[in-house]
Amino acid sequence: MSTRRNPNILITGTPGTGKTTLAESIAQTFGYKHIDVSSLVKEKDLHDGFDEEFQCWVLDEDKVCDEMEDQMTNGGVVVDHHSCEWFPERWFDLVIVLRTDTKELTDRMIKRKYNQLKIDNNIDCEIMQLILQEAFSSYKEEIIMELQSSTIEDNENNQQIISDWTKQFVQSRQQQ
């Protein structure tokens, strides 16, 4: 069990599920650091090139983990990324998997100007619950929460759920 006073939280899900919006909100609420892994990869060149077909950087998992390691040690970090199986299990106290209605998810990806191949691939991932399966195969079941993220109300509810959990985590650590 970690001795961190503040938790590290991973928010994951198919692209377009609202990970970054939720992560930014939680980080701001608690004064935690937010790491958007996709942005970090671009900023620090932690990739092996650009995938033209899917229009995304091919991240180098080892480089990303090396870059993040020191930041994760003391807690108080909210990480968002669309995959989760390659992060060290010891880093996270809570893993949130966001799920979105496929019609809403498609609309969001169209607004982002994703190509049809990328949209189809991501919708298939959402339908088959691939990110949720990754989470359950990579982390202890008791730290995983699956949350719906199709509406503004869902986002507000998710913020409250995570805030309540975080307050309880911090309070329990103060009592130790």
mmCIF file of N, CA, C and O in Angstrom, residues 6-50:
data_model
loop_
_atom_site.group_PDB
_atom_site.id
_atom_site.type_symbol
_atom_site.label_atom_id
_atom_site.label_comp_id
_atom_site.label_asym_id
_atom_site.label_seq_id
_atom_site.Cartn_x
_atom_site.Cartn_y
_atom_site.Cartn_z
ATOM 1 N N ASN A 6 -1.508 12.274 -0.788
ATOM 2 C CA ASN A 6 -2.449 12.651 -1.843
ATOM 3 C C ASN A 6 -2.409 11.583 -2.925
ATOM 4 O O ASN A 6 -1.346 11.071 -3.256
ATOM 5 N N PRO A 7 -3.563 11.265 -3.484
ATOM 6 C CA PRO A 7 -3.612 10.173 -4.460
ATOM 7 C C PRO A 7 -3.114 10.574 -5.836
ATOM 8 O O PRO A 7 -3.094 11.757 -6.194
ATOM 9 N N ASN A 8 -2.726 9.572 -6.585
ATOM 10 C CA ASN A 8 -2.524 9.705 -8.024
ATOM 11 C C ASN A 8 -3.746 9.080 -8.681
ATOM 12 O O ASN A 8 -4.150 7.969 -8.319
ATOM 13 N N ILE A 9 -4.306 9.799 -9.636
ATOM 14 C CA ILE A 9 -5.536 9.364 -10.297
ATOM 15 C C ILE A 9 -5.274 9.264 -11.792
ATOM 16 O O ILE A 9 -4.717 10.192 -12.396
ATOM 17 N N LEU A 10 -5.668 8.153 -12.391
ATOM 18 C CA LEU A 10 -5.600 7.976 -13.838
ATOM 19 C C LEU A 10 -7.011 8.061 -14.397
ATOM 20 O O LEU A 10 -7.913 7.356 -13.921
ATOM 21 N N ILE A 11 -7.196 8.926 -15.380
ATOM 22 C CA ILE A 11 -8.475 9.014 -16.079
ATOM 23 C C ILE A 11 -8.214 8.555 -17.503
ATOM 24 O O ILE A 11 -7.418 9.143 -18.232
ATOM 25 N N THR A 12 -8.880 7.459 -17.872
ATOM 26 C CA THR A 12 -8.649 6.834 -19.164
ATOM 27 C C THR A 12 -9.986 6.597 -19.858
ATOM 28 O O THR A 12 -11.053 6.706 -19.254
ATOM 29 N N GLY A 13 -9.924 6.277 -21.117
ATOM 30 C CA GLY A 13 -11.126 6.022 -21.907
ATOM 31 C C GLY A 13 -10.825 6.278 -23.370
ATOM 32 O O GLY A 13 -9.790 6.853 -23.722
ATOM 33 N N THR A 14 -11.730 5.889 -24.202
ATOM 34 C CA THR A 14 -11.614 6.096 -25.640
ATOM 35 C C THR A 14 -11.452 7.593 -25.922
ATOM 36 O O THR A 14 -12.032 8.409 -25.209
ATOM 37 N N PRO A 15 -10.680 7.975 -26.942
ATOM 38 C CA PRO A 15 -10.591 9.398 -27.287
ATOM 39 C C PRO A 15 -11.986 10.004 -27.475
ATOM 40 O O PRO A 15 -12.851 9.411 -28.107
ATOM 41 N N GLY A 16 -12.179 11.177 -26.855
ATOM 42 C CA GLY A 16 -13.455 11.873 -26.970
ATOM 43 C C GLY A 16 -14.395 11.649 -25.807
ATOM 44 O O GLY A 16 -15.503 12.188 -25.791
ATOM 45 N N THR A 17 -13.992 10.875 -24.809
ATOM 46 C CA THR A 17 -14.885 10.600 -23.680
ATOM 47 C C THR A 17 -14.867 11.688 -22.610
ATOM 48 O O THR A 17 -15.647 11.632 -21.670
ATOM 49 N N GLY A 18 -13.978 12.667 -22.727
ATOM 50 C CA GLY A 18 -13.953 13.759 -21.766
ATOM 51 C C GLY A 18 -12.871 13.651 -20.713
ATOM 52 O O GLY A 18 -12.954 14.286 -19.654
ATOM 53 N N LYS A 19 -11.837 12.882 -20.996
ATOM 54 C CA LYS A 19 -10.757 12.651 -20.025
ATOM 55 C C LYS A 19 -10.065 13.942 -19.608
ATOM 56 O O LYS A 19 -9.893 14.208 -18.421
ATOM 57 N N THR A 20 -9.654 14.724 -20.578
ATOM 58 C CA THR A 20 -8.879 15.925 -20.275
ATOM 59 C C THR A 20 -9.720 16.947 -19.524
ATOM 60 O O THR A 20 -9.250 17.542 -18.542
ATOM 61 N N THR A 21 -10.948 17.133 -19.930
ATOM 62 C CA THR A 21 -11.837 18.077 -19.242
ATOM 63 C C THR A 21 -12.001 17.680 -17.784
ATOM 64 O O THR A 21 -11.886 18.514 -16.873
ATOM 65 N N LEU A 22 -12.261 16.413 -17.540
ATOM 66 C CA LEU A 22 -12.450 15.930 -16.173
ATOM 67 C C LEU A 22 -11.154 16.015 -15.383
ATOM 68 O O LEU A 22 -11.137 16.463 -14.229
ATOM 69 N N ALA A 23 -10.051 15.609 -15.989
ATOM 70 C CA ALA A 23 -8.755 15.635 -15.298
ATOM 71 C C ALA A 23 -8.367 17.057 -14.909
ATOM 72 O O ALA A 23 -7.896 17.301 -13.788
ATOM 73 N N GLU A 24 -8.556 18.003 -15.824
ATOM 74 C CA GLU A 24 -8.247 19.404 -15.516
ATOM 75 C C GLU A 24 -9.082 19.908 -14.345
ATOM 76 O O GLU A 24 -8.576 20.603 -13.462
ATOM 77 N N SER A 25 -10.352 19.545 -14.331
ATOM 78 C CA SER A 25 -11.247 19.981 -13.264
ATOM 79 C C SER A 25 -10.819 19.425 -11.905
ATOM 80 O O SER A 25 -10.754 20.155 -10.909
ATOM 81 N N ILE A 26 -10.517 18.136 -11.862
ATOM 82 C CA ILE A 26 -10.108 17.502 -10.601
ATOM 83 C C ILE A 26 -8.771 18.080 -10.134
ATOM 84 O O ILE A 26 -8.599 18.400 -8.948
ATOM 85 N N ALA A 27 -7.830 18.228 -11.048
ATOM 86 C CA ALA A 27 -6.522 18.788 -10.683
ATOM 87 C C ALA A 27 -6.680 20.199 -10.129
ATOM 88 O O ALA A 27 -6.065 20.554 -9.114
ATOM 89 N N GLN A 28 -7.509 20.996 -10.759
ATOM 90 C CA GLN A 28 -7.720 22.376 -10.302
ATOM 91 C C GLN A 28 -8.411 22.393 -8.938
ATOM 92 O O GLN A 28 -8.011 23.150 -8.052
ATOM 93 N N THR A 29 -9.403 21.561 -8.750
ATOM 94 C CA THR A 29 -10.134 21.510 -7.480
ATOM 95 C C THR A 29 -9.199 21.232 -6.307
ATOM 96 O O THR A 29 -9.323 21.842 -5.241
ATOM 97 N N PHE A 30 -8.268 20.310 -6.497
ATOM 98 C CA PHE A 30 -7.408 19.879 -5.386
ATOM 99 C C PHE A 30 -5.997 20.468 -5.432
ATOM 100 O O PHE A 30 -5.183 20.175 -4.561
ATOM 101 N N GLY A 31 -5.708 21.279 -6.436
ATOM 102 C CA GLY A 31 -4.361 21.833 -6.558
ATOM 103 C C GLY A 31 -3.336 20.777 -6.944
ATOM 104 O O GLY A 31 -2.161 20.889 -6.600
ATOM 105 N N TYR A 32 -3.774 19.752 -7.660
ATOM 106 C CA TYR A 32 -2.891 18.680 -8.099
ATOM 107 C C TYR A 32 -2.309 19.014 -9.469
ATOM 108 O O TYR A 32 -2.812 19.863 -10.200
ATOM 109 N N LYS A 33 -1.263 18.311 -9.827
ATOM 110 C CA LYS A 33 -0.654 18.445 -11.150
ATOM 111 C C LYS A 33 -1.466 17.609 -12.136
ATOM 112 O O LYS A 33 -1.857 16.484 -11.831
ATOM 113 N N HIS A 34 -1.705 18.164 -13.314
ATOM 114 C CA HIS A 34 -2.393 17.421 -14.377
ATOM 115 C C HIS A 34 -1.380 17.092 -15.463
ATOM 116 O O HIS A 34 -0.663 17.971 -15.923
ATOM 117 N N ILE A 35 -1.323 15.818 -15.847
ATOM 118 C CA ILE A 35 -0.474 15.397 -16.961
ATOM 119 C C ILE A 35 -1.369 14.822 -18.058
ATOM 120 O O ILE A 35 -1.985 13.771 -17.884
ATOM 121 N N ASP A 36 -1.451 15.553 -19.152
ATOM 122 C CA ASP A 36 -2.123 15.070 -20.358
ATOM 123 C C ASP A 36 -1.020 14.366 -21.162
ATOM 124 O O ASP A 36 -0.140 15.015 -21.737
ATOM 125 N N VAL A 37 -1.027 13.047 -21.144
ATOM 126 C CA VAL A 37 0.065 12.270 -21.729
ATOM 127 C C VAL A 37 0.252 12.589 -23.212
ATOM 128 O O VAL A 37 1.385 12.713 -23.682
ATOM 129 N N SER A 38 -0.827 12.763 -23.944
ATOM 130 C CA SER A 38 -0.692 13.073 -25.378
ATOM 131 C C SER A 38 0.061 14.379 -25.595
ATOM 132 O O SER A 38 0.919 14.473 -26.471
ATOM 133 N N SER A 39 -0.239 15.393 -24.791
ATOM 134 C CA SER A 39 0.478 16.668 -24.893
ATOM 135 C C SER A 39 1.931 16.520 -24.473
ATOM 136 O O SER A 39 2.833 17.087 -25.100
ATOM 137 N N LEU A 40 2.167 15.760 -23.408
ATOM 138 C CA LEU A 40 3.529 15.526 -22.918
ATOM 139 C C LEU A 40 4.386 14.866 -23.996
ATOM 140 O O LEU A 40 5.543 15.240 -24.214
ATOM 141 N N VAL A 41 3.815 13.889 -24.687
ATOM 142 C CA VAL A 41 4.524 13.174 -25.749
ATOM 143 C C VAL A 41 4.965 14.145 -26.839
ATOM 144 O O VAL A 41 6.107 14.096 -27.302
ATOM 145 N N LYS A 42 4.074 15.047 -27.232
ATOM 146 C CA LYS A 42 4.403 16.033 -28.271
ATOM 147 C C LYS A 42 5.445 17.027 -27.770
ATOM 148 O O LYS A 42 6.422 17.305 -28.470
ATOM 149 N N GLU A 43 5.228 17.560 -26.570
ATOM 150 C CA GLU A 43 6.110 18.599 -26.023
ATOM 151 C C GLU A 43 7.542 18.114 -25.818
ATOM 152 O O GLU A 43 8.499 18.841 -26.058
ATOM 153 N N LYS A 44 7.684 16.876 -25.344
ATOM 154 C CA LYS A 44 9.002 16.361 -24.971
ATOM 155 C C LYS A 44 9.587 15.375 -25.987
ATOM 156 O O LYS A 44 10.592 14.734 -25.712
ATOM 157 N N ASP A 45 8.933 15.227 -27.126
ATOM 158 C CA ASP A 45 9.386 14.285 -28.168
ATOM 159 C C ASP A 45 9.550 12.867 -27.618
ATOM 160 O O ASP A 45 10.554 12.199 -27.870
ATOM 161 N N LEU A 46 8.555 12.405 -26.904
ATOM 162 C CA LEU A 46 8.592 11.064 -26.312
ATOM 163 C C LEU A 46 7.869 10.075 -27.229
ATOM 164 O O LEU A 46 6.997 9.335 -26.805
ATOM 165 N N HIS A 47 8.230 10.099 -28.490
ATOM 166 C CA HIS A 47 7.533 9.275 -29.476
ATOM 167 C C HIS A 47 8.521 8.669 -30.469
ATOM 168 O O HIS A 47 9.685 9.037 -30.514
ATOM 169 N N ASP A 48 7.973 7.744 -31.260
ATOM 170 C CA ASP A 48 8.746 7.084 -32.303
ATOM 171 C C ASP A 48 8.271 7.509 -33.695
ATOM 172 O O ASP A 48 8.367 6.738 -34.645
ATOM 173 N N GLY A 49 7.722 8.714 -33.795
ATOM 174 C CA GLY A 49 7.256 9.210 -35.085
ATOM 175 C C GLY A 49 5.754 9.385 -35.121
ATOM 176 O O GLY A 49 5.056 9.160 -34.134
ATOM 177 N N PHE A 50 5.273 9.776 -36.269
ATOM 178 C CA PHE A 50 3.856 10.089 -36.461
ATOM 179 C C PHE A 50 3.203 9.018 -37.321
ATOM 180 O O PHE A 50 3.743 8.635 -38.370
#
